[in-house]
Coordinates of C-alpha atoms and ligand atoms in Angstrom, one line a residue:
X241 CA 1.2 20.1 1.8
X242 CA 4.7 20.3 1.0
X243 CA 7.1 17.6 2.6
X244 CA 10.3 15.5 1.7
X245 CA 8.2 13.2 -0.1
X246 CA 6.2 15.6 -2.3
X247 CA 9.3 17.5 -3.3
X248 CA 11.1 13.9 -4.1
X249 CA 8.4 12.6 -6.0
X250 CA 7.2 16.1 -7.4
X251 CA 3.5 15.4 -6.4
X252 CA 1.0 17.6 -4.7
X253 CA -0.3 15.6 -1.8
X254 CA 1.6 13.7 0.7
X255 CA -0.8 10.4 0.2
X256 CA 0.2 8.0 -1.9
X257 CA -1.6 4.8 -3.4
X258 CA -0.7 1.3 -2.2
X259 CA 0.7 -1.0 -5.4
X260 CA -2.0 -3.7 -4.7
X261 CA -2.1 -6.8 -6.4
X262 CA -4.8 -7.3 -9.3
X263 CA -6.5 -4.0 -7.9
X264 CA -3.8 -1.2 -8.8
X265 CA -4.1 -1.5 -12.7
X266 CA -3.6 1.1 -15.1
X267 CA -6.9 2.9 -14.5
X268 CA -6.6 3.2 -11.0
X269 CA -2.8 4.3 -11.1
X270 CA -3.2 7.0 -14.0
X271 CA -6.3 8.3 -11.7
X272 CA -4.4 9.0 -8.8
X273 CA -1.3 10.2 -10.5
X274 CA -3.7 12.5 -12.7
X275 CA -5.3 13.3 -9.7
X276 CA -2.1 14.9 -8.3
X277 CA -0.6 12.0 -6.1
X278 CA 1.6 9.0 -6.9
X279 CA -0.3 6.2 -8.5
X280 CA 1.4 2.9 -8.6
X281 CA 0.9 -0.4 -10.5
X282 CA 0.8 -3.4 -8.6
X283 CA 2.9 -6.2 -10.1
X284 CA 1.6 -8.6 -7.9
X285 CA 2.3 -12.2 -9.2
X286 CA 1.8 -11.0 -13.0
X287 CA 3.9 -11.9 -16.0
X288 CA 6.5 -9.4 -16.9
X289 CA 4.5 -8.9 -20.4
X290 CA 1.2 -7.8 -18.3
X291 CA 3.4 -5.1 -16.4
X292 CA 4.9 -3.6 -19.7
X293 CA 1.3 -3.1 -21.1
X294 CA 0.2 -1.6 -17.9
X295 CA 3.0 1.1 -18.1
X296 CA 2.2 1.7 -21.8
X297 CA -1.5 2.3 -20.6
X298 CA -0.6 4.6 -17.6
X299 CA 1.9 6.6 -19.8
X300 CA -1.1 7.2 -22.4
X301 CA -3.6 8.4 -19.8
X302 CA -1.0 11.0 -17.8
X303 CA 2.1 12.9 -18.2
X304 CA 2.7 12.9 -14.2
X305 CA 4.7 10.8 -12.3
X306 CA 3.6 7.3 -11.3
X307 CA 5.3 4.1 -9.6
X308 CA 5.3 0.4 -10.3
X309 CA 5.5 -2.2 -7.4
X310 CA 7.4 -5.5 -7.8
X311 CA 6.2 -8.1 -5.8
X312 CA 9.4 -9.5 -5.0
X313 CA 8.0 -13.4 -4.9
X314 CA 6.8 -12.8 -8.3
X315 CA 8.7 -15.8 -10.4
X316 CA 9.2 -13.1 -13.2
X317 CA 10.8 -10.5 -10.6
X318 CA 14.1 -10.3 -12.6
X319 CA 12.5 -9.7 -15.7
X320 CA 10.2 -7.3 -14.5
X321 CA 13.0 -5.4 -12.8
X322 CA 14.7 -5.0 -15.9
X323 CA 11.5 -3.6 -17.6
X324 CA 11.4 -0.9 -14.7
X325 CA 14.8 0.0 -15.5
X326 CA 14.5 0.2 -19.2
X327 CA 11.1 2.2 -19.2
X328 CA 12.9 4.7 -16.8
X329 CA 10.0 4.3 -14.3
X330 CA 10.0 7.3 -12.2
X331 CA 9.5 5.5 -8.7
X332 CA 9.5 1.8 -8.0
X333 CA 8.1 0.4 -4.5
X334 CA 8.7 -3.2 -3.6
X335 CA 7.1 -5.6 -1.6
X336 CA 7.1 -9.1 0.3
X337 CA 11.2 -9.5 0.3
X338 CA 14.7 -7.9 -0.2
X339 CA 15.3 -5.8 -3.3
X340 CA 18.8 -5.2 -2.7
X341 CA 19.9 -7.0 -6.1
X342 CA 18.3 -4.6 -8.2
X343 CA 19.1 -1.6 -6.3
X344 CA 22.1 -0.7 -8.7
X345 CA 20.3 -1.5 -11.9
X346 CA 17.4 1.0 -10.7
X347 CA 19.8 3.6 -9.4
X348 CA 21.7 3.7 -12.5
X349 CA 18.4 4.1 -14.8
X350 CA 17.6 7.1 -12.3
X351 CA 14.4 5.1 -10.7
X352 CA 13.7 6.2 -7.3
X353 CA 13.3 3.2 -5.0
X354 CA 10.9 3.0 -2.2
X355 CA 11.3 -0.3 -0.6
X356 CA 8.1 -1.3 1.7
X357 CA 9.6 -2.5 4.9
X358 CA 8.1 -4.2 8.3
X359 CA 11.3 -3.9 10.5
X360 CA 13.9 -1.4 11.5
X361 CA 16.5 -4.0 10.2
X362 CA 15.2 -4.0 6.8
X363 CA 14.6 -0.1 7.1
X364 CA 18.2 0.5 7.9
X365 CA 19.6 -2.2 5.1
X366 CA 17.5 -0.5 2.4
X367 CA 18.8 2.8 3.5
X368 CA 22.3 1.5 3.3
X369 CA 22.2 0.2 -0.1
X370 CA 20.7 3.3 -1.8
X371 CA 17.2 3.5 -1.1
X372 CA 15.7 7.1 -1.6
X373 CA 13.0 6.6 1.2
X374 CA 10.9 3.8 2.8
X375 CA 7.5 2.9 3.0
X376 CA 7.0 1.5 7.2
X377 CA 4.0 -0.7 6.8
X378 CA 2.4 -1.6 9.8
X379 CA 0.5 -5.2 10.3
X380 CA -3.0 -3.7 10.1
X381 CA -2.4 -3.5 6.2
X382 CA -4.1 -5.9 3.9
X383 CA -2.3 -8.3 2.1
X384 CA 1.0 -9.7 2.9
X385 CA 1.8 -8.1 6.5
X386 CA 4.7 -8.0 9.0
X387 CA 4.4 -8.5 13.0
X388 CA 4.6 -5.0 14.3
X389 CA 1.7 -2.4 14.0
X390 CA 2.1 1.1 12.2
X391 CA 2.2 3.0 15.6
X392 CA 4.9 1.3 17.0
X393 CA 6.9 0.6 13.4
X394 CA 6.7 4.0 12.2
X395 CA 8.4 5.9 15.1
X396 CA 11.0 3.3 15.5
X397 CA 11.7 3.4 11.8
X398 CA 11.9 7.3 11.8
X399 CA 14.4 7.4 14.4
X400 CA 16.8 4.6 12.7
X401 CA 17.3 6.0 9.2
X402 CA 18.0 9.5 7.6
X403 CA 15.7 9.0 4.6
X404 CA 12.4 10.0 4.8
X405 CA 9.8 7.4 5.7
X406 CA 6.1 7.0 4.6
X407 CA 3.5 5.4 6.8
X408 CA 1.3 2.6 5.7
X409 CA -1.3 0.4 7.4
X410 CA -4.5 1.2 9.2
X411 CA -4.8 4.7 7.6
X412 CA -7.9 5.9 5.4
X413 CA -8.8 9.5 6.6
X414 CA -7.1 13.0 7.9
X415 CA -6.9 11.4 11.5
X416 CA -4.8 8.7 10.6
X417 CA -2.7 11.1 8.3
X418 CA -2.2 13.7 10.8
X419 CA -1.1 11.0 13.5
X420 CA 1.3 9.6 11.2
X421 CA 2.7 12.8 10.9
X422 CA 3.1 13.4 14.3
X423 CA 5.0 9.8 14.1
X424 CA 7.4 11.4 12.1
X425 CA 6.2 10.4 8.7
X426 CA 6.7 12.6 5.7
X427 CA 3.7 11.0 3.6
X428 CA 1.1 8.4 3.8
X429 CA 0.3 5.2 1.5
X430 CA -3.1 4.2 1.7
X431 CA -4.4 0.9 0.0
X432 CA -7.7 0.2 1.3
X433 CA -9.3 3.6 0.8
X434 CA -8.2 3.4 -2.9
X435 CA -9.9 0.1 -3.6
X436 CA -13.4 1.7 -3.1
X437 CA -12.4 4.6 -5.5
X438 CA -14.5 5.2 -8.7
X439 CA -11.8 4.8 -11.4
X440 CA -10.7 1.1 -9.3
X441 CA -11.9 -1.5 -11.6
X442 CA -12.4 -3.9 -9.0
X443 CA -15.8 -6.0 -9.0
X444 CA -18.4 -4.2 -7.2
X445 CA -18.7 -6.8 -4.8
X446 CA -15.3 -6.3 -3.3
X447 CA -16.1 -2.4 -2.8
X448 CA -19.4 -3.6 -1.2
X449 CA -17.7 -5.6 1.2
X450 CA -15.3 -3.2 2.2
X451 CA -18.3 -0.6 2.9
X452 CA -20.1 -3.3 4.9
X453 CA -17.1 -4.4 6.9
X454 CA -16.6 -3.8 10.6
X455 CA -13.6 -3.0 12.6
X456 CA -13.4 -6.9 13.9
X457 CA -13.9 -8.5 10.2
X458 CA -10.4 -8.9 9.0
X459 CA -8.4 -12.0 9.4
X460 CA -4.5 -13.2 9.2
X461 CA -4.3 -16.4 7.3
X462 CA -0.9 -18.1 6.9
X463 CA 0.9 -17.3 9.8
X464 CA 2.0 -20.9 10.2
X465 CA 3.2 -20.9 6.3
X466 CA 5.5 -17.9 7.0
X467 CA 3.5 -15.9 4.4
X468 CA 0.8 -14.0 6.6
X469 CA -2.0 -12.6 4.7
X470 CA -4.9 -10.2 5.9
X471 CA -8.3 -10.4 4.4
X472 CA -11.6 -9.8 5.2
X473 CA -13.3 -13.1 7.3
X474 CA -15.3 -15.0 4.8
X475 CA -15.7 -18.7 4.0
X476 CA -12.3 -18.8 2.8
X477 CA -10.4 -17.5 6.1
X478 CA -12.6 -19.7 8.0
X479 CA -11.6 -22.8 6.0
X480 CA -8.0 -21.7 6.0
X481 CA -7.8 -21.2 9.6
X482 CA -9.4 -24.1 10.4
X483 CA -7.1 -26.2 8.2
X484 CA -4.2 -24.3 9.7
X485 CA -5.1 -25.5 13.3
X486 CA -5.3 -29.0 12.1
X487 CA -1.8 -28.8 10.9
X488 CA -2.6 -28.9 7.4
X489 CA 0.4 -29.1 4.6
X490 CA 1.9 -26.2 3.0
X491 CA 0.7 -27.8 -0.2
X492 CA -3.2 -28.0 1.2
X493 CA -3.1 -24.6 2.1
X494 CA -1.6 -23.1 -1.0
X495 CA -4.1 -25.2 -3.0
X496 CA -6.9 -23.4 -1.5
X497 CA -5.5 -19.7 -1.3
X498 CA -4.3 -20.2 -4.9
X499 CA -5.9 -17.7 -7.2
X500 CA -8.2 -16.4 -4.6
X501 CA -7.2 -12.6 -4.9
X502 CA -8.4 -12.9 -8.5
X503 CA -11.4 -14.6 -8.0
X504 CA -12.7 -12.0 -5.7
X505 CA -11.3 -9.2 -7.7
X506 CA -12.3 -9.9 -11.2
X507 CA -15.1 -12.6 -10.5
X508 CA -16.4 -10.8 -7.2
X509 CA -16.3 -13.9 -5.5
X510 CA -16.1 -12.4 -2.3
X511 CA -17.2 -15.8 -0.3
X512 CA -14.6 -18.1 -1.6
X513 CA -12.1 -15.5 -2.9
X514 CA -9.4 -13.7 -1.1
X515 CA -10.7 -9.9 -0.1
X516 CA -7.4 -8.6 1.1
X517 CA -7.9 -5.4 3.0
X518 CA -6.6 -3.6 5.9
X519 CA -8.1 -3.4 9.4
X520 CA -9.3 0.1 8.6
X521 CA -12.1 -1.3 6.3
X522 CA -14.6 -0.6 9.0
X523 CA -13.8 3.1 8.5
X524 CA -14.2 2.9 4.8
X525 CA -18.0 3.8 4.0
X526 CA -17.9 5.7 0.8
X527 CA -16.2 5.7 -2.8
X528 CA -15.6 9.2 -4.7
X529 CA -13.2 9.7 -7.5
X530 CA -9.4 9.5 -6.8
X531 CA -9.5 13.5 -7.1
X532 CA -12.4 13.9 -4.5
X533 CA -10.8 11.4 -1.9
X534 CA -7.4 13.4 -2.2
X535 CA -9.0 16.7 -1.8
X536 CA -10.9 15.3 1.4
X537 CA -7.8 13.8 2.8
X538 CA -5.8 17.2 2.6
X539 CA -8.7 18.9 4.3
X540 CA -9.3 16.6 6.9
X541 CA -5.6 16.6 7.9
X542 CA -5.1 20.3 7.5
X543 CA -8.6 20.4 9.9
X544 CA -7.0 17.6 12.4
X545 CA -3.8 19.7 12.6
X546 CA -5.4 23.0 13.0
X547 CA -7.5 21.6 15.9
X548 CA -4.6 20.4 17.5
X549 CA -3.1 23.6 17.4
X550 CA -6.0 25.2 19.1
X551 CA -5.7 22.4 21.6
X552 CA -2.4 23.7 22.4
X553 CA -3.3 27.3 22.7
X554 CA -6.1 26.2 25.3
X555 CA -3.5 24.3 27.4
X556 CA -1.7 27.7 27.7
X557 CA 1.2 26.2 25.4
X558 CA 0.6 27.9 22.0
X559 CA 3.7 29.5 20.6
X560 CA 2.8 33.2 21.5
X561 CA 2.4 32.3 24.9
X562 CA 5.7 30.4 25.0
X563 CA 7.6 33.5 24.0
Ligands
LIG99 O1 3.8 -6.7 -0.2 C1 3.1 -6.5 0.6 N1 1.7 -6.7 0.4 C2 1.3 -7.7 -0.1 S1 2.1 -8.4 -1.5 C3 0.5 -9.3 -1.9 S2 0.9 -10.6 -3.3 C4 0.5 -12.0 -2.6 N2 -0.9 -12.5 -3.0 C5 -1.0 -13.4 -2.6 C6 -0.4 -14.1 -1.4 C7 0.5 -13.4 -0.9 C8 1.0 -12.3 -1.6 C9 -0.1 -8.9 -1.1 N3 0.1 -8.2 -0.2 N4 3.4 -5.4 1.4 C10 4.8 -4.9 1.7 C11 5.6 -5.8 2.7 N5 6.4 -6.3 2.5 N6 4.9 -6.2 3.9 C12 5.7 -6.9 4.5 C13 6.8 -6.9 3.7 C14 8.0 -7.6 4.0 C15 8.3 -8.8 4.3 C16 9.6 -9.1 4.4 C17 9.2 -6.6 3.3 C18 10.5 -7.3 3.4 C19 10.7 -8.5 3.9 O2 12.1 -9.1 4.1 C20 12.4 -10.4 4.3 C21 13.5 -10.6 4.0 O3 13.9 -11.0 2.6 O4 14.2 -10.5 4.7

């Protein structure tokens, strides 16, 4: 499935893995890259030294391209940005902010830069400052989100920029991927689908909650603080939303959520922790290795596109009839 993105990144599949905080460690990133896609280490709020070690571990395990996501609210973002340039990381994605100030540093080091954006304005700005592509991430995604859905955001971003657009948010199978291609995306980024991959080292409780979740099981906390975050609903989200409704202070809310993601991912505390996952979690019912996930995504996507071509022929609008 050659697209502008598979060519740009020198990968086999147009399905890349989201750089999820705490979740996307070297084990997952190396497995996804080795299987033929782009694995991405998620820096989240981790210290710079941790990021350096993770890069070394991926390099030990694969010769294939991989990426690092820089979460821009990380207090050590400046230092991590330097490391990414020093290590000549093939692809850097960014999240939760504007990476403009690092752009020339990365471009000089030959790093391909793919900011994650949640609006047309940010996509245009990123194109102007030299981004190689953008990930247009709809609010169906897990974790830190914007306002607009994938269905509405992707075609608007596609129309607004010349660089290739990668769709993200609410996609976990071939139907979603085919739909994203119909909207003009040149690849798809997935998070929740890769959380349950065999090679992904999150606590089994985290994977089990995803398998058990239904369509209506995610909640968005933090809308009042300006940092909306989507997670699977649990005791933590109930308590947070109750406090938010009562007008609790920022400090009180932060105290509640601090370390919640680590508690869920590492300790398996899926009731009091923060189980970040997208709205598509309800569709994710099996794990599999990264290689199996990618092969299945490819065959499903091609089957959907083929079915669409059959549909056109039945409608009397197949390419042969039109000639
Ligand atoms: O970054 C994400 N998703 C994330 S980051 C994260 S780490 C975290 N942990 C605990 C609490 C909060 C966060 C978990 N999930 N997705 C990419 C993304 N970026 N979504 C939305 C944006 C975004 C938002 C605003 C990008 C740019 C932007 O620009 C604001 C500005 O500076 O104008």
